[in-house]
PDB file of C-alpha atoms in Angstrom:
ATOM      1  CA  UNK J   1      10.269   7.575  15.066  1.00  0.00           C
ATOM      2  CA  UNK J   2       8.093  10.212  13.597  1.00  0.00           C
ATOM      3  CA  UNK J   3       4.539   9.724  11.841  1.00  0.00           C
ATOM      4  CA  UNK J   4       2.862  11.478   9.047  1.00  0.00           C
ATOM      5  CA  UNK J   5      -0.195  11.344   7.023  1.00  0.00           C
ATOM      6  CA  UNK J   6      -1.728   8.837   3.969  1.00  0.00           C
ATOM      7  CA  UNK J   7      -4.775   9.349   2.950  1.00  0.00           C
ATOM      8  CA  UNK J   8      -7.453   9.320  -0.052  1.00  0.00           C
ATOM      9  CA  UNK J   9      -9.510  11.652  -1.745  1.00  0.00           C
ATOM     10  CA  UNK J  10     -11.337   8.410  -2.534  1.00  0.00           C
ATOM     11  CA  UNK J  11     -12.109   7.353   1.080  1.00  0.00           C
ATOM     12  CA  UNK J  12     -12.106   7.905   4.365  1.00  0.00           C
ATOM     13  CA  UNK J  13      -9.725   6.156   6.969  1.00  0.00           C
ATOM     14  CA  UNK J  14     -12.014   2.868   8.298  1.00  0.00           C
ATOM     15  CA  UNK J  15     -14.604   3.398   5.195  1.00  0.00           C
ATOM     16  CA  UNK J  16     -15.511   1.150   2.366  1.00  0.00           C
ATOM     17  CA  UNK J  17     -13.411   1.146  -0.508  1.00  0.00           C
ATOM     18  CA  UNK J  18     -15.543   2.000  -3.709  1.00  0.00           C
ATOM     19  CA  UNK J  19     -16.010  -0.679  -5.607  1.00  0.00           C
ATOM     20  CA  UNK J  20     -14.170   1.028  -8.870  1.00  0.00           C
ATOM     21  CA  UNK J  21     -10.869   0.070  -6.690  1.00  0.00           C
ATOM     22  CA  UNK J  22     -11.528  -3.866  -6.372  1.00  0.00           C
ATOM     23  CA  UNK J  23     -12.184  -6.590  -8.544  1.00  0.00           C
ATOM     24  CA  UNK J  24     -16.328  -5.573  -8.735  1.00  0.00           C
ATOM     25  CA  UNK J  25     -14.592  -2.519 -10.530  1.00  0.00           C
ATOM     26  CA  UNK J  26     -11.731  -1.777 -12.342  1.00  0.00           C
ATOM     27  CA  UNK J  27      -8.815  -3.059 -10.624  1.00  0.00           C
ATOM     28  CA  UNK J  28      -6.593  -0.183 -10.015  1.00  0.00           C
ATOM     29  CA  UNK J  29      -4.914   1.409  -6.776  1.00  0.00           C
ATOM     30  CA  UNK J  30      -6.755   4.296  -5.441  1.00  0.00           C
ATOM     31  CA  UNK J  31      -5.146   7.509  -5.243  1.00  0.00           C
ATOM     32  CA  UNK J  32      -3.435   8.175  -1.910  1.00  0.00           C
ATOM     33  CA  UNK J  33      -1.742  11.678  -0.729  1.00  0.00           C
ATOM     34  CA  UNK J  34       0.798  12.140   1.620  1.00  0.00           C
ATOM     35  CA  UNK J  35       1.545  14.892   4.115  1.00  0.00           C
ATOM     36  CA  UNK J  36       3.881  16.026   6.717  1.00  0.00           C
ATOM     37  CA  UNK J  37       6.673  12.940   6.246  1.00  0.00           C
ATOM     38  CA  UNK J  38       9.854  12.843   8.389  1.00  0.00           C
ATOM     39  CA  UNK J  39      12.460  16.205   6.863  1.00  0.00           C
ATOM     40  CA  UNK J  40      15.282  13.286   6.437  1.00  0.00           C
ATOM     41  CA  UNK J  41      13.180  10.947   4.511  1.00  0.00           C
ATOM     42  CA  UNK J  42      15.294   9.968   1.625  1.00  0.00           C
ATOM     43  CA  UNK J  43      12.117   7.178   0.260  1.00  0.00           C
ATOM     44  CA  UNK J  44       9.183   5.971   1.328  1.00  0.00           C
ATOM     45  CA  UNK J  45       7.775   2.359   0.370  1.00  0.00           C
ATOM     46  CA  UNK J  46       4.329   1.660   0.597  1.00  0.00           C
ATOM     47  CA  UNK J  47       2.784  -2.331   2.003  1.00  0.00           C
ATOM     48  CA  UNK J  48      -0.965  -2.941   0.799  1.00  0.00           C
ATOM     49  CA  UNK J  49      -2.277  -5.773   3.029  1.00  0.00           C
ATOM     50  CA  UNK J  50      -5.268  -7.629   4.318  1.00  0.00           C
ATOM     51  CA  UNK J  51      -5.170  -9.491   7.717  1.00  0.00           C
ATOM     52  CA  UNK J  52      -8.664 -10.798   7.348  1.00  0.00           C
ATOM     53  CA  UNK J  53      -7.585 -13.030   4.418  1.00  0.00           C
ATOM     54  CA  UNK J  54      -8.949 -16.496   5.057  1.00  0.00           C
ATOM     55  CA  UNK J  55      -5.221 -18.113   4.746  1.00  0.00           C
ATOM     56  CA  UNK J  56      -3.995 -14.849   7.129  1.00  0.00           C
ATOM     57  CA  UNK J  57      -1.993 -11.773   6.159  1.00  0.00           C
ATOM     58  CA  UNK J  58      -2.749 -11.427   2.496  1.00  0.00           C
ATOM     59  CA  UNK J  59      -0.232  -8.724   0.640  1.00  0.00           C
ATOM     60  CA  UNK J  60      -2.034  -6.760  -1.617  1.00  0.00           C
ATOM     61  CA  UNK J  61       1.177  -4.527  -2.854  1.00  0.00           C
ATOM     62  CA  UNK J  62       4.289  -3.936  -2.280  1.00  0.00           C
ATOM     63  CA  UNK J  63       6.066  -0.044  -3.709  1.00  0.00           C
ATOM     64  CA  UNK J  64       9.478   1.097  -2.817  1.00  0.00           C
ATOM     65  CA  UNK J  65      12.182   3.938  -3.495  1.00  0.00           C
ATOM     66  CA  UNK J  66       8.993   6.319  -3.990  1.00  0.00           C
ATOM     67  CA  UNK J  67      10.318  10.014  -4.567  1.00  0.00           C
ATOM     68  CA  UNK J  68       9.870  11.323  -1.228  1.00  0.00           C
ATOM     69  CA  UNK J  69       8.835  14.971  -3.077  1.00  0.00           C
ATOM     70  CA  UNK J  70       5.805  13.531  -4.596  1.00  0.00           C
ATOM     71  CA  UNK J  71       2.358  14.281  -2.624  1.00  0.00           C
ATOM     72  CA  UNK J  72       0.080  12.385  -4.226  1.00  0.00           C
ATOM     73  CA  UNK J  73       0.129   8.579  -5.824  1.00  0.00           C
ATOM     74  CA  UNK J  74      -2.355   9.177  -8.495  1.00  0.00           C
ATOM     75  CA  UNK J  75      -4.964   6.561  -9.347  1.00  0.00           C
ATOM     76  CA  UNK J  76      -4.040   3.845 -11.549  1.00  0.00           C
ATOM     77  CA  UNK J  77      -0.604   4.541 -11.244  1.00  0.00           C
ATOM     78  CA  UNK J  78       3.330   3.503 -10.215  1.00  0.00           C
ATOM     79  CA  UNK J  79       5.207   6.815  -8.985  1.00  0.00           C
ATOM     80  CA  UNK J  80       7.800   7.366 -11.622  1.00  0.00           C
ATOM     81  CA  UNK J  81      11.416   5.417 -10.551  1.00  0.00           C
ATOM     82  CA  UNK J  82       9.415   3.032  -7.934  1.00  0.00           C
ATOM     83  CA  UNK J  83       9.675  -0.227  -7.549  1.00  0.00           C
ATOM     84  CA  UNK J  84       7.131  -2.821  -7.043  1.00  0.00           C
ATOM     85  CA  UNK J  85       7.694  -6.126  -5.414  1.00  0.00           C
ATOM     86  CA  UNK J  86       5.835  -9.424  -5.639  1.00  0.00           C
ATOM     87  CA  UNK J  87       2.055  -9.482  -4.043  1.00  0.00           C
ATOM     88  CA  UNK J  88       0.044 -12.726  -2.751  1.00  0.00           C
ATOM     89  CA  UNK J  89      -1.120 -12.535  -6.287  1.00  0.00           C
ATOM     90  CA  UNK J  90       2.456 -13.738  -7.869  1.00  0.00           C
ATOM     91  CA  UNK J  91       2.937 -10.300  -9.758  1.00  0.00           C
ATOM     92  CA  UNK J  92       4.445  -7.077  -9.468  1.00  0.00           C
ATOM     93  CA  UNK J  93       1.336  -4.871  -9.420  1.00  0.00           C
ATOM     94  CA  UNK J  94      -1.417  -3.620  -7.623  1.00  0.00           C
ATOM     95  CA  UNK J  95      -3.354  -6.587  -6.277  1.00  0.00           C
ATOM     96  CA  UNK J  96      -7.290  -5.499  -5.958  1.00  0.00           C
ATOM     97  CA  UNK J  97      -9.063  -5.778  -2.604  1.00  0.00           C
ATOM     98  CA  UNK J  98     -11.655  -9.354  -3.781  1.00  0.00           C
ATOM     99  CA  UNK J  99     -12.873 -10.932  -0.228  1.00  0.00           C
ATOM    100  CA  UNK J 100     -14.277 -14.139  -0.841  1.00  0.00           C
ATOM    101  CA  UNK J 101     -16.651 -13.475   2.450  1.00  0.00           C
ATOM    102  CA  UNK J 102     -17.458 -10.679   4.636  1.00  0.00           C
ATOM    103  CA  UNK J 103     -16.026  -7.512   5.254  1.00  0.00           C
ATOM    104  CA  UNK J 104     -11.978  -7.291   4.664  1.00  0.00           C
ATOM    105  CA  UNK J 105      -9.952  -4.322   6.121  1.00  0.00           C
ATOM    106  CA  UNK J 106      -6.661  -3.253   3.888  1.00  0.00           C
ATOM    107  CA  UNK J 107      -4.267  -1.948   5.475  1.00  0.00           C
ATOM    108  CA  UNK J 108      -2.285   1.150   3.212  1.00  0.00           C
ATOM    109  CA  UNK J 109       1.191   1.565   5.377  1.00  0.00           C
ATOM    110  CA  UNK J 110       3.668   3.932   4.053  1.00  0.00           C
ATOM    111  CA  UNK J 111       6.606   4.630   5.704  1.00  0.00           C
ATOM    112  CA  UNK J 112       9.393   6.626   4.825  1.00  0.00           C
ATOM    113  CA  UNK J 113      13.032   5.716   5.066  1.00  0.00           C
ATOM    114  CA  UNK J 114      16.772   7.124   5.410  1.00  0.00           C
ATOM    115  CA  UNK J 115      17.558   6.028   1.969  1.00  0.00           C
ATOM    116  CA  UNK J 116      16.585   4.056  -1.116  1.00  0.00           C
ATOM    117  CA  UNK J 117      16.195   0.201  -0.988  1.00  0.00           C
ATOM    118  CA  UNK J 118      18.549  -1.953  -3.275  1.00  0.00           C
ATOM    119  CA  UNK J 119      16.021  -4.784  -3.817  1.00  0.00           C
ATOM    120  CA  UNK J 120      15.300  -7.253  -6.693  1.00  0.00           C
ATOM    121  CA  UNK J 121      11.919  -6.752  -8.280  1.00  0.00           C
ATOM    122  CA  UNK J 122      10.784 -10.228  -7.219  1.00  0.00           C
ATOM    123  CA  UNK J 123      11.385  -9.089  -3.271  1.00  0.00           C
ATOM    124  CA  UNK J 124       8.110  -9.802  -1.539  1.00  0.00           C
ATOM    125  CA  UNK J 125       6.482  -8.107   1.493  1.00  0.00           C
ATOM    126  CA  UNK J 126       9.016 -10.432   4.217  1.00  0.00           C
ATOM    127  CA  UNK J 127      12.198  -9.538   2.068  1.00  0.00           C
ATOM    128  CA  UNK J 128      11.355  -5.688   2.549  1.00  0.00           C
ATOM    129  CA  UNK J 129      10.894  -5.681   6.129  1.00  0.00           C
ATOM    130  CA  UNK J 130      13.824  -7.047   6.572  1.00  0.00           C
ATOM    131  CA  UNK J 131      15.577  -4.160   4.615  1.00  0.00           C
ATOM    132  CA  UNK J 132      13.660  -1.720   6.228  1.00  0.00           C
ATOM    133  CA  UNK J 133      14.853  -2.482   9.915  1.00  0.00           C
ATOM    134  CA  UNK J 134      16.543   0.305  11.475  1.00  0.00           C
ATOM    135  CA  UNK J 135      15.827   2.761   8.480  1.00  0.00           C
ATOM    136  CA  UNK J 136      12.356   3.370   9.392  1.00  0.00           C
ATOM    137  CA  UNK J 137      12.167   7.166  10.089  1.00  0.00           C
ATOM    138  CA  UNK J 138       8.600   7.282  10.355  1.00  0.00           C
ATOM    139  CA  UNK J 139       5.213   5.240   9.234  1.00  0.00           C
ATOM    140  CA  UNK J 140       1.559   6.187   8.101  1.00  0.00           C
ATOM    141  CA  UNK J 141      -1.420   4.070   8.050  1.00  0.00           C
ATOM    142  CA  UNK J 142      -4.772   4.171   6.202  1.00  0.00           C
ATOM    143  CA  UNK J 143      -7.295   1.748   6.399  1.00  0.00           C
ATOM    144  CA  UNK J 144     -10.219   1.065   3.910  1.00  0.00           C
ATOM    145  CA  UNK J 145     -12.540  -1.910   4.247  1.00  0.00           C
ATOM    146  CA  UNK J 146     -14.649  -4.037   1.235  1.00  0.00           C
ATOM    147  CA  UNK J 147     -17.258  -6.008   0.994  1.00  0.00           C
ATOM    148  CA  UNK J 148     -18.231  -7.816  -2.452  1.00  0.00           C
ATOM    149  CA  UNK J 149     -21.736  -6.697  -4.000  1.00  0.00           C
TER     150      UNK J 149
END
């Protein structure tokens, strides 16, 4: 399995978040830009998490059957033709990074994929791991932390 590069020209892998990105801010997804992805990738689908949750693993978002030509996610947005599943939040959109204590880590994996995922829009973080086995060509992983002000 090959690995590539997410990252974001609005932080640094294992830096804080700004705040403009959480629910101190403005709610919306940071922009993230990808590099160097597997030659065969056909999608990629993108898992926004948080294992310091109190309750454990909290999913933050959940993108798939993202155009495997694009570079960048921009801020604020959906890549045109993606699909979003259903968060922690019960919705199918970006979920802010809003620790009720201490300092949370969020985990940004991306991984790209042999081919796009057939999924209903309700499929949550579980129900696309399980279509993702074996068609995992290659993963990326950034990591931003928050703290609330």
């Amino acid at each position: 399995m090959g690995t590539f590069k997410l990252s974001s020209p609005s932080f640094q892998h294992n830096q804080m978040i700004p705040s403009k990105y959480t629910c101190d801010g403005e709610d919306v997804n940071p922009a993230l830009r990808i590099e160097a992805m597997p030659p065969q990738t056909k999608s990629l689908a993108l898992v926004v998490d948080d294992p310091d949750a109190p309750s454990g693993m909290w999913v933050h978002w959940i993108v798939w059957n993202i155009d495997p030509a694009i570079a960048e996610i921009p801020e604020s947005s959906l890549p045109a033709g993606a699909e979003q599943g259903t968060s922690d939040f019960r919705k199918t959109a970006y979920g802010c990074p809003c620790p009720p204590s201490g300092t949370h880590r969020y985990f940004f994996k991306l991984y790209a994929l042999d081919g796009m995922m057939n999924l209903p829009r309700a499929t949550n973080k579980a129900g696309l791991e399980k279509a993702m086995k074996g068609r995992i060509l290659g993963q990326a992983e950034l990591i931003g932390l928050y703290k609330r002000r």
